[in-house]
Amino acid sequence: MLASEYKWQSCLLADMASDRWSSGLGFLLATVGAAVGLGNIWRFSAVLGSNGGGAYLVPYLLAAFCLAVPMLVLELAVGRTLRSDVVSAFRSVDTTYTAFGWLVVGGVSLILSYYLVLTGWVFGFLLSWLGGSRTTFATFTAGWLPVGYFVVATVLTGAIVARGVRSGIERLSTVVMPTVFALLVALAVYAVTLPGWGRAVGFLFTPDLTVLVDPGLWSAAFGQVFFSLSVGQGIMLTYGSYVDEDTDLLRSSLLITVADISAALLAGLVIFPIVFTFGLQPTLGTELAFTTLPTAFASMGAGRVVAVAFFGLLFFAALSSSVSLLEVGVAAATNTTRLDRGRATLVLTGGVFLAGVPSALSYSPLDLAVAGTPILDLVDESVGTYALPVSAILIAVVFVWAADLEQVRDALGRLYPLVRYAIPPVLVVVTGTKAAGIARPAWRLLLDGARDESLALAVTVVALAALSAMGWWLRSRLPYPRRQGRRRG
Ligand code: TRP
């Protein structure tokens, strides 16, 4: 045995105990923490609002249970079977695929770079409303505070991930997720007392089946489900590698999906009564959280309390998602290089921070933009839009077609044909029609504003090419072998 291999194996054994969730509940809270984020709370409401309300629920629920659940089981099962991060998992199938692993890590890290900017905004709004200064988006972004809060969000996320799986990620989720759901329920109970409640319920739950012939509606719903569940990003694969053998992955996936959908619906039951009561527009995207709702909060009796509860839950939800996005890269770096968790976190957090600076500066007095599009919007429209389906396709194709793992097939059971035959073509079609400019925006976080789609497509191609080149270069330069199920040579 080579010295480096020996060192690696003993590290592995020492790591094993701490690199596991402490219980099935801990695992569920962590995965729900990863899934429930800004996407459930304001993105869901915005997509639903701009797609005619209840009509949208039909494709949304279909996509959740027919596509997202099998994909969740696949990722969790691959992680548990190989007991590895996303890069080592791809590498264990074939060294050539290592590049795909880094591509996934790169995409997720770029998403994190601007997700942290938004997490920072939410934190800024929380503090402002807590202090009673009731900021608005225009005032907020006219100063440098958004950049400062981006730094705070980044440092917090890094500090949690550095503490490890159990005492960092799991402990955070154990505190944060019950709080998020409690606040959502409390706000929904308050929303029942508002005059706009009845209209909101009608808007949310009256399906208008005629719009189902609109292909744009379907692509919006599929995108929302994948985004909202954080599925197909290597996040669930990484979290799955910390799960015990006796956890039922199908049951867990159903629970995660139900929790994620409930968070979205509860958020809708909070947001739409407010929107209708105060005569506001339900169709706006990012503006919903930072402009529309604050307008309503300002004219409510209990506005300050409601605002603090709302931004508090939004911040908690965003933070636990940011942590999961960072963990993908940190797990990959600790398993494939000589860095320990602390250093790997430092390096990755630093990289993500640098990548996020232009996005942060695009909503500051600098107004950094390309051809009139703020950098943050551009990264969202490019990487945010395409990294997600591309990663999901790579994971589905490599771990189902190239490496047909028995344990994974067992975990999937009757869902197996869906992952094998349905998911890849659906993702290809939805992404292809989006790139061709036919389908409605699918995966990105922000939804408003006019965008230059060809510029975004160009940025995507450059980013994906650069990440693939980096991954290809790294594939034979990683000092440590992968975890179990390895093939030597
Ligand atoms: N799912 C989270 C949300 O709803 C966001 C998120 C976390 C995400 N990880 C992701 C989105 C990876 C896309 C890709 O807000």
Short mmCIF file of C-alpha atoms and ligand atoms in Angstrom, two decimals:
data_model
loop_
_atom_site.label_atom_id
_atom_site.label_comp_id
_atom_site.label_asym_id
_atom_site.label_seq_id
_atom_site.Cartn_x
_atom_site.Cartn_y
_atom_site.Cartn_z
CA MET A 1 0.00 0.00 0.00
CA LEU A 2 1.36 3.41 -0.89
CA ALA A 3 2.05 5.78 1.98
CA SER A 4 -0.46 8.30 0.68
CA GLU A 5 -3.08 5.61 0.35
CA TYR A 6 -2.42 4.43 3.88
CA LYS A 7 -2.81 7.96 5.20
CA TRP A 8 -5.97 8.36 3.21
CA GLN A 9 -7.47 5.13 4.53
CA SER A 10 -6.74 5.95 8.14
CA CYS A 11 -8.19 9.42 7.68
CA LEU A 12 -11.23 7.77 6.21
CA LEU A 13 -11.71 5.48 9.20
CA ALA A 14 -11.24 8.34 11.63
CA ASP A 15 -13.70 10.43 9.66
CA MET A 16 -16.41 7.83 9.40
CA ALA A 17 -18.10 8.38 12.75
CA SER A 18 -18.29 12.15 12.56
CA ASP A 19 -19.28 12.07 8.90
CA ARG A 20 -22.72 10.62 9.58
CA TRP A 21 -26.02 12.14 10.57
CA SER A 22 -26.74 11.38 14.22
CA SER A 23 -30.23 10.03 13.44
CA GLY A 24 -32.84 9.61 10.76
CA LEU A 25 -34.51 12.78 11.97
CA GLY A 26 -31.22 14.68 11.77
CA PHE A 27 -30.87 13.53 8.17
CA LEU A 28 -34.40 14.61 7.29
CA LEU A 29 -33.99 18.02 8.89
CA ALA A 30 -30.72 18.58 7.05
CA THR A 31 -32.11 17.59 3.65
CA VAL A 32 -35.28 19.61 4.20
CA GLY A 33 -32.99 22.48 5.24
CA ALA A 34 -31.13 22.13 1.96
CA ALA A 35 -34.34 22.00 -0.06
CA VAL A 36 -36.42 24.70 1.60
CA GLY A 37 -34.99 28.08 0.67
CA LEU A 38 -35.69 31.30 -1.15
CA GLY A 39 -37.08 29.14 -3.95
CA ASN A 40 -39.98 27.90 -1.86
CA ILE A 41 -40.89 31.18 -0.35
CA TRP A 42 -40.67 33.86 -2.92
CA ARG A 43 -39.80 32.03 -6.12
CA PHE A 44 -42.75 29.65 -5.82
CA SER A 45 -45.17 32.49 -5.22
CA ALA A 46 -43.72 34.46 -8.09
CA VAL A 47 -43.85 31.55 -10.57
CA LEU A 48 -47.33 30.67 -9.44
CA GLY A 49 -48.43 34.31 -9.62
CA SER A 50 -47.17 34.75 -13.16
CA ASN A 51 -48.62 31.42 -14.34
CA GLY A 52 -52.20 32.04 -13.43
CA GLY A 53 -52.35 30.64 -9.89
CA GLY A 54 -53.93 27.25 -9.21
CA ALA A 55 -53.55 26.03 -12.79
CA TYR A 56 -49.89 25.77 -12.17
CA LEU A 57 -50.31 23.31 -9.30
CA VAL A 58 -51.21 20.41 -11.61
CA PRO A 59 -47.91 20.26 -13.55
CA TYR A 60 -46.06 21.24 -10.39
CA LEU A 61 -47.34 18.29 -8.36
CA LEU A 62 -46.92 15.91 -11.29
CA ALA A 63 -43.31 16.99 -11.75
CA ALA A 64 -42.66 16.72 -8.02
CA PHE A 65 -43.86 13.16 -7.64
CA CYS A 66 -42.99 11.70 -11.07
CA LEU A 67 -39.62 13.35 -11.66
CA ALA A 68 -38.20 14.92 -8.53
CA VAL A 69 -38.91 12.03 -6.14
CA PRO A 70 -37.15 9.39 -8.30
CA MET A 71 -34.27 11.77 -8.89
CA LEU A 72 -34.00 12.35 -5.12
CA VAL A 73 -33.91 8.62 -4.42
CA LEU A 74 -31.27 8.19 -7.12
CA GLU A 75 -28.98 10.84 -5.69
CA LEU A 76 -29.36 9.74 -2.08
CA ALA A 77 -28.80 6.10 -3.03
CA VAL A 78 -25.71 6.85 -5.13
CA GLY A 79 -24.26 8.86 -2.24
CA ARG A 80 -24.95 6.12 0.27
CA THR A 81 -23.74 3.29 -1.94
CA LEU A 82 -20.47 4.93 -2.89
CA ARG A 83 -20.09 6.81 0.41
CA SER A 84 -18.50 9.63 -1.48
CA ASP A 85 -18.76 13.22 -2.59
CA VAL A 86 -19.90 14.06 -6.08
CA VAL A 87 -16.42 14.21 -7.68
CA SER A 88 -15.28 10.87 -6.21
CA ALA A 89 -18.61 9.36 -7.20
CA PHE A 90 -18.15 10.32 -10.85
CA ARG A 91 -14.52 9.23 -10.68
CA SER A 92 -15.47 5.82 -9.33
CA VAL A 93 -17.47 5.15 -12.47
CA ASP A 94 -14.62 6.15 -14.76
CA THR A 95 -11.73 8.59 -14.32
CA THR A 96 -12.87 10.42 -17.44
CA TYR A 97 -16.07 11.39 -15.66
CA THR A 98 -14.13 13.17 -12.91
CA ALA A 99 -14.46 16.29 -15.04
CA PHE A 100 -18.26 16.02 -14.79
CA GLY A 101 -17.96 15.94 -11.02
CA TRP A 102 -16.02 19.19 -11.02
CA LEU A 103 -18.48 20.66 -13.49
CA VAL A 104 -21.28 19.98 -11.02
CA VAL A 105 -19.22 21.43 -8.15
CA GLY A 106 -18.39 24.51 -10.24
CA GLY A 107 -22.02 25.10 -11.19
CA VAL A 108 -23.24 24.71 -7.61
CA SER A 109 -20.51 27.04 -6.33
CA LEU A 110 -21.42 29.69 -8.89
CA ILE A 111 -25.07 29.43 -7.89
CA LEU A 112 -23.94 29.81 -4.28
CA SER A 113 -21.94 32.93 -5.16
CA TYR A 114 -25.10 34.91 -5.88
CA TYR A 115 -27.41 32.96 -3.56
CA LEU A 116 -25.21 34.38 -0.79
CA VAL A 117 -25.77 37.91 -2.06
CA LEU A 118 -29.52 37.36 -1.78
CA THR A 119 -29.13 35.73 1.63
CA GLY A 120 -27.27 38.89 2.64
CA TRP A 121 -30.11 41.13 1.40
CA VAL A 122 -32.60 39.12 3.43
CA PHE A 123 -30.38 39.50 6.50
CA GLY A 124 -30.12 43.23 5.87
CA PHE A 125 -33.90 43.56 5.63
CA LEU A 126 -34.31 41.49 8.79
CA LEU A 127 -31.99 43.76 10.78
CA SER A 128 -33.50 46.90 9.35
CA TRP A 129 -37.07 45.92 10.25
CA LEU A 130 -35.92 44.62 13.60
CA GLY A 131 -34.34 48.01 14.31
CA GLY A 132 -37.48 49.78 13.09
CA SER A 133 -35.93 51.53 10.09
CA ARG A 134 -38.19 49.77 7.54
CA THR A 135 -35.86 49.97 4.60
CA THR A 136 -36.98 49.72 0.98
CA PHE A 137 -35.06 48.05 -1.83
CA ALA A 138 -34.10 51.34 -3.48
CA THR A 139 -32.69 52.82 -0.26
CA PHE A 140 -31.01 49.56 0.66
CA THR A 141 -29.15 49.12 -2.63
CA ALA A 142 -28.20 52.80 -2.84
CA GLY A 143 -25.52 52.19 -0.20
CA TRP A 144 -22.75 49.67 0.43
CA LEU A 145 -24.67 47.68 3.02
CA PRO A 146 -25.68 44.92 0.58
CA VAL A 147 -21.98 44.19 0.04
CA GLY A 148 -21.36 44.11 3.77
CA TYR A 149 -24.22 41.69 4.34
CA PHE A 150 -22.90 39.50 1.53
CA VAL A 151 -19.65 39.22 3.51
CA VAL A 152 -21.60 38.36 6.67
CA ALA A 153 -23.67 35.68 4.89
CA THR A 154 -20.52 34.18 3.36
CA VAL A 155 -18.60 34.05 6.64
CA LEU A 156 -21.58 32.53 8.48
CA THR A 157 -22.07 29.84 5.84
CA GLY A 158 -18.35 28.99 5.86
CA ALA A 159 -18.24 28.85 9.66
CA ILE A 160 -21.13 26.37 9.80
CA VAL A 161 -19.72 24.08 7.11
CA ALA A 162 -16.27 24.18 8.74
CA ARG A 163 -17.79 22.67 11.90
CA GLY A 164 -18.67 19.52 10.04
CA VAL A 165 -21.61 17.36 9.17
CA ARG A 166 -22.96 16.70 12.63
CA SER A 167 -22.03 19.70 14.72
CA GLY A 168 -22.31 22.19 11.89
CA ILE A 169 -24.90 21.31 9.27
CA GLU A 170 -27.12 19.00 11.28
CA ARG A 171 -27.13 21.18 14.37
CA LEU A 172 -28.05 24.25 12.32
CA SER A 173 -30.93 22.43 10.64
CA THR A 174 -32.23 21.12 13.94
CA VAL A 175 -32.66 24.66 15.21
CA VAL A 176 -33.54 26.40 12.00
CA MET A 177 -36.04 24.13 10.22
CA PRO A 178 -38.59 23.80 13.04
CA THR A 179 -38.37 27.59 13.44
CA VAL A 180 -39.03 28.13 9.74
CA PHE A 181 -42.14 25.93 9.78
CA ALA A 182 -43.41 27.42 13.06
CA LEU A 183 -43.07 30.96 11.68
CA LEU A 184 -44.76 29.97 8.41
CA VAL A 185 -47.72 28.47 10.27
CA ALA A 186 -47.96 31.48 12.59
CA LEU A 187 -47.93 33.90 9.65
CA ALA A 188 -50.50 31.81 7.77
CA VAL A 189 -52.78 31.92 10.82
CA TYR A 190 -52.41 35.70 10.84
CA ALA A 191 -53.14 35.78 7.09
CA VAL A 192 -56.49 34.03 7.69
CA THR A 193 -57.64 37.19 9.51
CA LEU A 194 -56.92 39.40 6.50
CA PRO A 195 -59.76 40.39 4.14
CA GLY A 196 -57.76 39.10 1.14
CA TRP A 197 -57.66 35.52 2.48
CA GLY A 198 -60.65 34.21 0.53
CA ARG A 199 -59.41 35.60 -2.75
CA ALA A 200 -55.94 34.19 -2.10
CA VAL A 201 -57.27 30.70 -1.47
CA GLY A 202 -59.31 30.93 -4.65
CA PHE A 203 -56.27 32.09 -6.58
CA LEU A 204 -54.07 29.30 -5.20
CA PHE A 205 -56.43 26.38 -5.43
CA THR A 206 -58.73 26.96 -8.40
CA PRO A 207 -57.19 24.99 -11.21
CA ASP A 208 -57.89 26.38 -14.64
CA LEU A 209 -57.29 23.29 -16.70
CA THR A 210 -57.39 25.09 -20.02
CA VAL A 211 -53.93 26.60 -19.51
CA LEU A 212 -52.46 23.10 -19.30
CA VAL A 213 -51.99 23.14 -23.06
CA ASP A 214 -49.41 25.89 -22.64
CA PRO A 215 -45.94 24.26 -22.85
CA GLY A 216 -44.44 27.29 -21.07
CA LEU A 217 -46.44 26.41 -17.98
CA TRP A 218 -44.98 22.91 -17.92
CA SER A 219 -41.41 24.10 -18.32
CA ALA A 220 -41.90 26.65 -15.54
CA ALA A 221 -43.30 23.96 -13.25
CA PHE A 222 -40.52 21.45 -13.96
CA GLY A 223 -37.90 24.11 -13.38
CA GLN A 224 -39.51 25.17 -10.13
CA VAL A 225 -39.63 21.64 -8.78
CA PHE A 226 -35.98 20.88 -9.51
CA PHE A 227 -34.86 24.23 -8.17
CA SER A 228 -36.99 24.04 -5.09
CA LEU A 229 -35.93 20.53 -4.11
CA SER A 230 -32.22 21.23 -4.84
CA VAL A 231 -32.26 17.96 -6.73
CA GLY A 232 -29.78 16.99 -9.44
CA GLN A 233 -27.04 19.18 -7.98
CA GLY A 234 -24.93 16.67 -6.07
CA ILE A 235 -26.33 18.13 -2.85
CA MET A 236 -28.52 15.13 -2.13
CA LEU A 237 -25.71 12.82 -3.27
CA THR A 238 -23.37 14.42 -0.73
CA TYR A 239 -25.97 14.40 2.05
CA GLY A 240 -26.84 10.80 1.12
CA SER A 241 -23.26 9.72 1.77
CA TYR A 242 -23.80 10.50 5.46
CA VAL A 243 -26.94 8.34 5.78
CA ASP A 244 -27.21 5.01 7.60
CA GLU A 245 -27.80 1.78 5.73
CA ASP A 246 -31.18 1.14 7.30
CA THR A 247 -32.81 4.45 6.35
CA ASP A 248 -35.61 3.95 3.81
CA LEU A 249 -34.65 6.33 1.02
CA LEU A 250 -37.94 6.27 -0.85
CA ARG A 251 -39.85 7.14 2.31
CA SER A 252 -37.33 9.87 3.11
CA SER A 253 -37.60 11.30 -0.39
CA LEU A 254 -41.38 11.43 -0.15
CA LEU A 255 -41.14 13.18 3.21
CA ILE A 256 -38.62 15.70 1.90
CA THR A 257 -40.85 16.43 -1.10
CA VAL A 258 -43.98 16.80 1.00
CA ALA A 259 -42.16 19.11 3.43
CA ASP A 260 -40.81 21.18 0.55
CA ILE A 261 -44.21 21.50 -1.12
CA SER A 262 -45.86 22.34 2.22
CA ALA A 263 -43.35 25.12 2.81
CA ALA A 264 -44.12 26.54 -0.63
CA LEU A 265 -47.89 26.33 -0.18
CA LEU A 266 -47.73 27.82 3.31
CA ALA A 267 -45.64 30.66 1.96
CA GLY A 268 -48.27 31.17 -0.73
CA LEU A 269 -50.97 31.27 1.95
CA VAL A 270 -48.98 33.98 3.71
CA ILE A 271 -47.97 36.05 0.70
CA PHE A 272 -51.16 36.11 -1.41
CA PRO A 273 -53.58 37.22 1.33
CA ILE A 274 -51.20 40.12 2.03
CA VAL A 275 -50.86 40.91 -1.67
CA PHE A 276 -54.63 40.90 -2.25
CA THR A 277 -55.50 42.73 0.96
CA PHE A 278 -53.23 45.62 0.05
CA GLY A 279 -54.19 45.70 -3.61
CA LEU A 280 -50.73 44.74 -4.86
CA GLN A 281 -49.65 42.74 -7.91
CA PRO A 282 -49.04 38.99 -7.42
CA THR A 283 -47.04 38.64 -10.62
CA LEU A 284 -43.79 40.28 -9.60
CA GLY A 285 -40.67 38.23 -8.95
CA THR A 286 -37.83 39.32 -6.70
CA GLU A 287 -39.70 42.53 -6.14
CA LEU A 288 -42.26 40.52 -4.26
CA ALA A 289 -40.00 40.02 -1.23
CA PHE A 290 -38.08 43.26 -1.31
CA THR A 291 -40.58 45.80 -2.65
CA THR A 292 -44.16 44.53 -2.72
CA LEU A 293 -44.32 42.92 0.70
CA PRO A 294 -42.43 45.70 2.53
CA THR A 295 -45.00 48.15 1.10
CA ALA A 296 -47.70 46.07 2.71
CA PHE A 297 -45.78 45.66 5.97
CA ALA A 298 -45.43 49.42 6.19
CA SER A 299 -49.20 49.90 6.12
CA MET A 300 -50.11 47.06 8.50
CA GLY A 301 -50.88 47.50 12.16
CA ALA A 302 -48.58 44.69 13.22
CA GLY A 303 -46.34 45.30 10.22
CA ARG A 304 -43.07 45.26 12.05
CA VAL A 305 -43.70 41.95 13.81
CA VAL A 306 -44.91 40.35 10.59
CA ALA A 307 -41.90 41.69 8.68
CA VAL A 308 -39.43 40.42 11.25
CA ALA A 309 -41.07 36.97 11.25
CA PHE A 310 -41.08 36.91 7.45
CA PHE A 311 -37.49 38.02 6.90
CA GLY A 312 -36.34 35.86 9.83
CA LEU A 313 -37.77 32.70 8.33
CA LEU A 314 -36.52 33.66 4.89
CA PHE A 315 -33.02 34.16 6.27
CA PHE A 316 -32.99 30.82 8.10
CA ALA A 317 -34.28 29.02 5.03
CA ALA A 318 -31.68 30.68 2.80
CA LEU A 319 -28.82 30.00 5.20
CA SER A 320 -29.47 26.26 5.46
CA SER A 321 -29.61 26.09 1.66
CA SER A 322 -26.37 28.07 1.29
CA VAL A 323 -24.71 25.63 3.67
CA SER A 324 -25.79 22.68 1.53
CA LEU A 325 -24.47 24.33 -1.62
CA LEU A 326 -21.07 24.91 0.00
CA GLU A 327 -20.91 21.38 1.42
CA VAL A 328 -20.90 19.88 -2.09
CA GLY A 329 -17.55 21.50 -2.89
CA VAL A 330 -16.09 21.06 0.58
CA ALA A 331 -16.86 17.33 0.63
CA ALA A 332 -15.29 16.98 -2.83
CA ALA A 333 -12.19 18.91 -1.85
CA THR A 334 -11.60 17.06 1.43
CA ASN A 335 -11.95 13.67 -0.27
CA THR A 336 -9.80 14.38 -3.28
CA THR A 337 -7.01 16.61 -1.94
CA ARG A 338 -4.80 16.78 1.14
CA LEU A 339 -6.88 19.60 2.64
CA ASP A 340 -8.72 18.91 5.86
CA ARG A 341 -12.31 20.16 6.30
CA GLY A 342 -11.27 23.47 7.85
CA ARG A 343 -8.86 24.37 5.11
CA ALA A 344 -11.04 23.07 2.32
CA THR A 345 -13.87 25.25 3.64
CA LEU A 346 -11.57 28.25 3.78
CA VAL A 347 -10.40 27.75 0.20
CA LEU A 348 -13.88 27.14 -1.20
CA THR A 349 -15.53 29.93 0.76
CA GLY A 350 -12.79 32.28 -0.47
CA GLY A 351 -13.36 31.19 -4.07
CA VAL A 352 -17.13 31.53 -3.81
CA PHE A 353 -16.68 34.94 -2.20
CA LEU A 354 -14.48 36.19 -5.05
CA ALA A 355 -16.94 34.83 -7.59
CA GLY A 356 -19.78 36.59 -5.77
CA VAL A 357 -18.18 40.03 -5.51
CA PRO A 358 -19.29 41.19 -8.99
CA SER A 359 -22.84 40.03 -8.24
CA ALA A 360 -22.81 41.86 -4.91
CA LEU A 361 -21.47 45.01 -6.55
CA SER A 362 -24.18 44.95 -9.19
CA TYR A 363 -26.69 46.05 -6.53
CA SER A 364 -24.54 48.72 -4.90
CA PRO A 365 -23.62 52.30 -5.80
CA LEU A 366 -21.34 50.79 -8.47
CA ASP A 367 -24.28 49.21 -10.35
CA LEU A 368 -21.97 46.75 -12.06
CA ALA A 369 -23.70 45.59 -15.24
CA VAL A 370 -23.06 44.17 -18.70
CA ALA A 371 -25.13 45.73 -21.46
CA GLY A 372 -27.58 47.03 -18.89
CA THR A 373 -28.06 43.67 -17.14
CA PRO A 374 -26.81 43.60 -13.53
CA ILE A 375 -24.11 40.92 -13.13
CA LEU A 376 -26.19 39.10 -10.55
CA ASP A 377 -29.08 38.76 -12.99
CA LEU A 378 -26.69 37.69 -15.72
CA VAL A 379 -25.12 34.90 -13.61
CA ASP A 380 -28.60 33.78 -12.61
CA GLU A 381 -29.84 33.81 -16.18
CA SER A 382 -26.80 31.88 -17.44
CA VAL A 383 -25.35 29.53 -14.83
CA GLY A 384 -28.48 29.55 -12.69
CA THR A 385 -30.55 28.60 -15.72
CA TYR A 386 -28.38 25.95 -17.31
CA ALA A 387 -26.11 24.47 -14.61
CA LEU A 388 -29.07 22.89 -12.89
CA PRO A 389 -30.48 20.83 -15.78
CA VAL A 390 -27.00 20.04 -17.13
CA SER A 391 -25.90 18.64 -13.75
CA ALA A 392 -29.12 16.71 -13.36
CA ILE A 393 -28.72 15.14 -16.81
CA LEU A 394 -25.09 14.20 -16.07
CA ILE A 395 -26.05 12.57 -12.77
CA ALA A 396 -28.99 10.67 -14.24
CA VAL A 397 -27.07 9.46 -17.28
CA VAL A 398 -23.79 8.51 -15.58
CA PHE A 399 -25.25 6.82 -12.51
CA VAL A 400 -28.06 5.03 -14.32
CA TRP A 401 -26.69 4.28 -17.78
CA ALA A 402 -22.90 4.16 -17.29
CA ALA A 403 -22.82 2.73 -13.75
CA ASP A 404 -25.82 0.58 -13.15
CA LEU A 405 -25.37 0.07 -9.38
CA GLU A 406 -27.39 -2.72 -7.86
CA GLN A 407 -28.05 -0.98 -4.53
CA VAL A 408 -29.29 2.06 -6.40
CA ARG A 409 -31.64 -0.03 -8.50
CA ASP A 410 -32.93 -1.67 -5.31
CA ALA A 411 -33.52 1.67 -3.64
CA LEU A 412 -35.41 2.94 -6.69
CA GLY A 413 -37.54 -0.17 -7.10
CA ARG A 414 -40.42 0.56 -9.42
CA LEU A 415 -39.25 4.12 -9.94
CA TYR A 416 -36.20 2.90 -11.81
CA PRO A 417 -37.65 3.20 -15.35
CA LEU A 418 -38.56 6.82 -14.64
CA VAL A 419 -34.95 7.77 -13.90
CA ARG A 420 -33.68 5.73 -16.79
CA TYR A 421 -36.12 6.65 -19.54
CA ALA A 422 -38.17 9.68 -18.52
CA ILE A 423 -35.96 12.14 -16.67
CA PRO A 424 -33.06 12.59 -19.14
CA PRO A 425 -35.28 13.29 -22.19
CA VAL A 426 -37.60 15.59 -20.24
CA LEU A 427 -34.64 17.61 -18.98
CA VAL A 428 -33.10 17.76 -22.45
CA VAL A 429 -36.36 18.96 -24.00
CA VAL A 430 -37.04 21.57 -21.32
CA THR A 431 -33.47 22.92 -21.51
CA GLY A 432 -33.36 22.80 -25.30
CA THR A 433 -36.60 24.71 -25.73
CA LYS A 434 -35.39 27.28 -23.21
CA ALA A 435 -32.09 27.74 -25.07
CA ALA A 436 -34.03 28.10 -28.32
CA GLY A 437 -36.04 30.85 -26.69
CA ILE A 438 -39.33 28.96 -26.88
CA ALA A 439 -39.97 27.89 -23.30
CA ARG A 440 -40.42 30.15 -20.35
CA PRO A 441 -37.54 30.64 -17.90
CA ALA A 442 -37.15 27.52 -15.91
CA TRP A 443 -34.46 27.22 -13.33
CA ARG A 444 -33.15 30.58 -12.30
CA LEU A 445 -33.85 32.28 -9.01
CA LEU A 446 -34.80 35.79 -10.12
CA LEU A 447 -37.73 36.13 -12.43
CA ASP A 448 -38.29 39.75 -13.21
CA GLY A 449 -36.67 42.21 -15.55
CA ALA A 450 -35.97 42.10 -19.25
CA ARG A 451 -32.93 40.02 -20.06
CA ASP A 452 -30.56 39.60 -22.92
CA GLU A 453 -30.97 35.89 -23.54
CA SER A 454 -28.26 35.53 -26.18
CA LEU A 455 -25.72 37.18 -23.89
CA ALA A 456 -26.72 34.78 -21.13
CA LEU A 457 -26.38 31.82 -23.48
CA ALA A 458 -22.91 32.98 -24.47
CA VAL A 459 -21.88 33.35 -20.82
CA THR A 460 -23.24 29.86 -20.14
CA VAL A 461 -21.22 28.30 -22.93
CA VAL A 462 -18.04 30.03 -21.75
CA ALA A 463 -18.64 29.08 -18.09
CA LEU A 464 -19.45 25.45 -18.87
CA ALA A 465 -16.42 25.16 -21.17
CA ALA A 466 -14.12 26.69 -18.55
CA LEU A 467 -15.46 24.42 -15.81
CA SER A 468 -15.13 21.33 -18.00
CA ALA A 469 -11.56 22.27 -18.93
CA MET A 470 -10.72 22.75 -15.27
CA GLY A 471 -12.34 19.43 -14.40
CA TRP A 472 -10.50 17.65 -17.19
CA TRP A 473 -7.19 19.08 -16.03
CA LEU A 474 -7.89 18.07 -12.43
CA ARG A 475 -9.00 14.54 -13.22
CA SER A 476 -5.53 12.98 -13.03
CA ARG A 477 -4.10 15.38 -10.47
CA LEU A 478 -6.01 14.43 -7.38
CA PRO A 479 -3.75 12.93 -4.73
CA TYR A 480 -6.34 10.76 -3.00
CA PRO A 481 -8.20 7.81 -4.37
CA ARG A 482 -11.91 7.75 -4.05
CA ARG A 483 -13.89 6.01 -1.39
CA GLN A 484 -15.48 2.59 -1.50
CA GLY A 485 -16.24 0.70 -4.68
CA ARG A 486 -12.96 1.93 -6.12
CA ARG A 487 -11.31 0.64 -9.19
CA ARG A 488 -7.51 0.82 -9.10
CA GLY A 489 -5.27 2.27 -11.76
N1 TRP B 1 -33.65 24.68 -3.06
C1 TRP B 1 -33.28 25.93 -2.53
C2 TRP B 1 -34.43 26.89 -2.60
O1 TRP B 1 -35.54 26.48 -2.72
C3 TRP B 1 -32.17 26.61 -3.25
C4 TRP B 1 -31.08 25.75 -3.63
C5 TRP B 1 -30.29 25.11 -2.78
C6 TRP B 1 -30.69 25.44 -4.92
N2 TRP B 1 -29.39 24.43 -3.52
C7 TRP B 1 -29.62 24.62 -4.82
C8 TRP B 1 -31.12 25.81 -6.16
C9 TRP B 1 -28.98 24.12 -5.94
C10 TRP B 1 -30.49 25.33 -7.27
C11 TRP B 1 -29.43 24.49 -7.15
O2 TRP B 1 -34.25 28.08 -2.52
#
